[in-house]
XYZ file of C-alpha atoms in Angstrom:
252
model
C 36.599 -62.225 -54.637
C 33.367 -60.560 -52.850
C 33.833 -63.150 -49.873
C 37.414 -62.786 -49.379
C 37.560 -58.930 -49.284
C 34.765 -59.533 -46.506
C 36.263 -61.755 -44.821
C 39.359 -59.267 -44.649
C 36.748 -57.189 -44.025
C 35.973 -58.539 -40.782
C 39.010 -59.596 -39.546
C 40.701 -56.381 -39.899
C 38.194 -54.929 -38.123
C 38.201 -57.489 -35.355
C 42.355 -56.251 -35.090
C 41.487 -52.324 -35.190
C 38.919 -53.105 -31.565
C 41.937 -55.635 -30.453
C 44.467 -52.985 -30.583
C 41.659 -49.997 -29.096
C 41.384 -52.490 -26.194
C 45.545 -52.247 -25.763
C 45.689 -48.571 -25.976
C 43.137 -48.208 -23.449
C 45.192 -51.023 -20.854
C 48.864 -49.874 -22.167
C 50.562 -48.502 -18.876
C 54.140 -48.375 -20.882
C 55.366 -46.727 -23.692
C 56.036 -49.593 -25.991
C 52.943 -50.892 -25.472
C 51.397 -47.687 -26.529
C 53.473 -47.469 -29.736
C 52.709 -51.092 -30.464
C 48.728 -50.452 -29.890
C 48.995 -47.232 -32.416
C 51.046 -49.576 -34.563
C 48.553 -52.179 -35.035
C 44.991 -49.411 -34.824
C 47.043 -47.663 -37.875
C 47.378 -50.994 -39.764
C 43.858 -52.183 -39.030
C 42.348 -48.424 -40.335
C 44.051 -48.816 -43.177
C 43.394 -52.214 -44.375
C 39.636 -51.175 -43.120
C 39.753 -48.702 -45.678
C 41.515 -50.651 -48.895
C 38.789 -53.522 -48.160
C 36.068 -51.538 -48.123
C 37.371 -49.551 -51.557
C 37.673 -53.245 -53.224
C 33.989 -54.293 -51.660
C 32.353 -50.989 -53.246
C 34.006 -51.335 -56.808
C 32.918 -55.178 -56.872
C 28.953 -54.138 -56.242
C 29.152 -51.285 -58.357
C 30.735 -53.567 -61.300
C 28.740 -56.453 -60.605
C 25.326 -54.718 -60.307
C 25.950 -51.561 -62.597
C 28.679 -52.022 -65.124
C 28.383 -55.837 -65.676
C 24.250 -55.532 -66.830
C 25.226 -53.403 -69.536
C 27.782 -55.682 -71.190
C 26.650 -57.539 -73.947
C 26.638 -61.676 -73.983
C 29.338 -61.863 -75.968
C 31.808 -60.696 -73.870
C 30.610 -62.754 -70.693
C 30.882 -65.812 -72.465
C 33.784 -67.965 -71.748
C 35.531 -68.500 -75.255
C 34.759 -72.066 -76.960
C 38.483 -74.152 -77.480
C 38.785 -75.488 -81.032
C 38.946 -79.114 -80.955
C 42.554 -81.170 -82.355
C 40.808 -83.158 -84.763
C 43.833 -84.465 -85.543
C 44.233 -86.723 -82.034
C 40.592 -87.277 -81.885
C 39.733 -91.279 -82.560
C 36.570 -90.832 -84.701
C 34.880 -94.361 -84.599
C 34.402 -96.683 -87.321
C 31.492 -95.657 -90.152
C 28.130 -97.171 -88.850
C 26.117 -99.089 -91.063
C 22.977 -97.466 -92.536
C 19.967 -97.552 -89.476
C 16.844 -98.807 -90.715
C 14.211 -96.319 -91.328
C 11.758 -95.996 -88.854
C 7.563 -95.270 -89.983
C 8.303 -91.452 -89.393
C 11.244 -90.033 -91.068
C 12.965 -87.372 -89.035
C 12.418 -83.848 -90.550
C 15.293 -82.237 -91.776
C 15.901 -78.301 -93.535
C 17.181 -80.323 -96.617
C 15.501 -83.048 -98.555
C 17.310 -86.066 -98.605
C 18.724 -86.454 -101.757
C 19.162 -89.955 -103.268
C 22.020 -91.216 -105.721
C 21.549 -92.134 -109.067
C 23.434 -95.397 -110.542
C 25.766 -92.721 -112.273
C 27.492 -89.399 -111.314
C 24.719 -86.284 -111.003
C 25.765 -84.470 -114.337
C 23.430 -82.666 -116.988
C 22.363 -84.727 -119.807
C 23.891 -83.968 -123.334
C 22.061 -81.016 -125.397
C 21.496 -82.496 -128.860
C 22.850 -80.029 -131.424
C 20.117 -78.848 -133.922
C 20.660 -80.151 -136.744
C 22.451 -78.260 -139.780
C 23.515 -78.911 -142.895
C 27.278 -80.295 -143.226
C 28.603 -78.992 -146.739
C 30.941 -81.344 -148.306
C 34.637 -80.857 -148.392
C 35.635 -79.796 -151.412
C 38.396 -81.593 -153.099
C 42.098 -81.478 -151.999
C 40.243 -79.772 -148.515
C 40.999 -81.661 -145.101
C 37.802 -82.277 -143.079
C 38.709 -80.906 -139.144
C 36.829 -82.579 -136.269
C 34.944 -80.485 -133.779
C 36.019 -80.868 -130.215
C 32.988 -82.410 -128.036
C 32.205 -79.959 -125.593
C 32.853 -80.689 -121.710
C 29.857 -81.280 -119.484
C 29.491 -78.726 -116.315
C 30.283 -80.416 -112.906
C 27.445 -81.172 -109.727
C 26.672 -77.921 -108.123
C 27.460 -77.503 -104.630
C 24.225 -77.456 -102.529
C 23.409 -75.403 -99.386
C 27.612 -74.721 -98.888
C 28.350 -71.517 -97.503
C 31.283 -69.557 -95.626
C 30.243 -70.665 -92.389
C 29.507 -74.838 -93.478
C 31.717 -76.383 -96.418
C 33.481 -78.924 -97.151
C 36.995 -77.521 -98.877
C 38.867 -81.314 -99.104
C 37.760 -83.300 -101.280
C 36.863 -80.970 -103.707
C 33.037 -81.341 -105.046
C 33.789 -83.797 -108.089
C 36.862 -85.533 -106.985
C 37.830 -88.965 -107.036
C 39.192 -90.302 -103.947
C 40.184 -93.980 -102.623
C 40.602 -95.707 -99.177
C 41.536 -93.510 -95.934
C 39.592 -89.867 -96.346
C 40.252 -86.816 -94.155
C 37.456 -84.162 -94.927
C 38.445 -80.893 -94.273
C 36.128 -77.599 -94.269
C 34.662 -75.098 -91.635
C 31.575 -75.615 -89.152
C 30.764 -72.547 -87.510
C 27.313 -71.581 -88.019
C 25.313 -69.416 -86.038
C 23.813 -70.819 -82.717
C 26.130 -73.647 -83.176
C 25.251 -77.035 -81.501
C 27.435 -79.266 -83.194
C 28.203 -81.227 -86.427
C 27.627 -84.795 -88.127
C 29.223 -85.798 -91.628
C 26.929 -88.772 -93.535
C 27.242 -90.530 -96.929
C 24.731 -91.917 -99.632
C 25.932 -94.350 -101.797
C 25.851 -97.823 -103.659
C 27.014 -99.064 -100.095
C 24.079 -97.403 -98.002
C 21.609 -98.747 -100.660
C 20.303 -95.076 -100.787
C 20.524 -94.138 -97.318
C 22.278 -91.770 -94.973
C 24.960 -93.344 -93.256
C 27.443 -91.506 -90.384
C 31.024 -91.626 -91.226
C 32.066 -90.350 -88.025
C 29.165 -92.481 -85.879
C 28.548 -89.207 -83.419
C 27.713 -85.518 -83.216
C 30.964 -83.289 -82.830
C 30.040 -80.704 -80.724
C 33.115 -78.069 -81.129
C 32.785 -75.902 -83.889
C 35.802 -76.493 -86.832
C 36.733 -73.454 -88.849
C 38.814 -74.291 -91.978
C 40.587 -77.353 -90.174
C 40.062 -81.268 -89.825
C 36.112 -82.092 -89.973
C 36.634 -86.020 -89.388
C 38.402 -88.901 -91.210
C 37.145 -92.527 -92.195
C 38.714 -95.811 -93.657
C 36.307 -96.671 -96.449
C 38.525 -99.077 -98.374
C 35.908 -101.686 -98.047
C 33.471 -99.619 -99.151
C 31.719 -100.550 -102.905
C 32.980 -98.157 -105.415
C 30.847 -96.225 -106.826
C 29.290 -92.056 -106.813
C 28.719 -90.944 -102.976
C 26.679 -87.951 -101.737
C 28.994 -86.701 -98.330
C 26.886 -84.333 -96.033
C 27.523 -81.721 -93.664
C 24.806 -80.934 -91.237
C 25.129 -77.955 -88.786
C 22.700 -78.540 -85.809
C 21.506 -75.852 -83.125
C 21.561 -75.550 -79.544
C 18.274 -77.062 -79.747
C 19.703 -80.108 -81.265
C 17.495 -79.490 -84.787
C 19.153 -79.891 -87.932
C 19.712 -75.809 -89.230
C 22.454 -76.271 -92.016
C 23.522 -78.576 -94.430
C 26.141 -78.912 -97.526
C 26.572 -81.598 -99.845
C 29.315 -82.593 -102.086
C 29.657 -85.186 -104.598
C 32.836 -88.040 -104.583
C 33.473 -90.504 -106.210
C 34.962 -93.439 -104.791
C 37.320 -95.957 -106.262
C 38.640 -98.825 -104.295
């Protein structure tokens, strides 16, 4: 924009000499008039251009300083999950001498679903019915469900729910917009990753996903079995800052 209105700049100036020049030479009257004509034109765009030039360098070099970040930063488009191909689930990498750091510990899977063992009931005395009574069985209580861990508002996973049961194609739903965002991978550990991390999207998703499609996988070939899925949040630094697990379990 600064270039142009120079360039106007310039050239209108360039027209105001041209038409001083035909004023001076003019011997008739229309040639007079059409020298005034074209002087008043170039003093006028002269003046408009070098209005615009001023407000650009005052905006640029006093209003524009005092802006925050924020609002200088071209918005970020949300990603259509929905059209994205997300590649196949990679099989789980070998683990190298020196495990990579992460915020979370890795968490491994037991042979059975993560729930609290049974509390044994103290034991009291049962008095016996007496006769013509009819003996009433106690309901068995329920046990509590896996906790979440490390979920928040800003990194969840809302579909599937923590505890649910789930079988062949999966879409994972949930929001990943955590602060100094850098971009996203989902993993699984399970009786098919033999206890390790595995990617079921086999990349890092850089756009940030706020309560819409995270990824989806086929894992109808998959053993059945209790599976850990993981949401890691990563920085602009490309370190792992975030994570959420849930707990599945799958049934093929």
């Amino acid at each position: 924009m600064l270039l142009l209105a120079s360039l106007g700049l310039l050239w209108y100036i360039s027209e105001f000499l041209r038409a001083r020049r035909l004023l001076q030479r003019a011997v008739f009257g229309l040639e007079r008039e059409r020298g005034r004509q074209l002087r008043n034109n170039a003093a006028i765009f002269i003046l408009a251009l070098t209005a615009v030039i001023g407000i650009i360098i005052y905006v640029n070099y006093q209003v524009a300083p005092t802006l925050p970040p924020e609002l200088l930063r071209p918005p970020t488009p949300t990603p259509d999950q929905a059209r994205t191909p997300l590649a196949s689930p990679s099989p789980p990498a070998i683990p190298s001498s020196t495990p990579t750091p992460l915020l979370a510990p890795t968490i491994t899977l037991p042979s059975q679903p993560l729930v609290p063992p049974p509390i044994a009931p103290a034991a009291t005395e049962t008095p016996e019915p007496a006769e013509g009574d009819t003996a009433v069985a106690l309901p068995t209580p329920a046990l509590a469900p896996t906790p979440l861990i490390g979920c928040n508002l800003q990194l969840t996973i809302s579909e599937p729910r923590n505890g649910a049961t789930v079988t062949g194609f999966i879409e994972f739903f949930g929001t990943a917009n955590t602060p100094d965002f850098g971009g996203y991978t989902l993993e699984a550990n399970g009786p098919q990753t033999n206890g390790q991390w595995a990617s079921l999207v086999g990349r890092t998703i850089a756009q940030p996903v706020v309560d819409s499609l995270l990824g989806n996988v086929n894992l109808s070939q998959w053993e059945s079995g209790p599976y850990l899925i993981r949401l890691t949040a990563f920085n602009r630094g490309g370190e792992a800052a975030y994570q959420c697990a849930i707990q599945i379990t799958l049934e093929n």
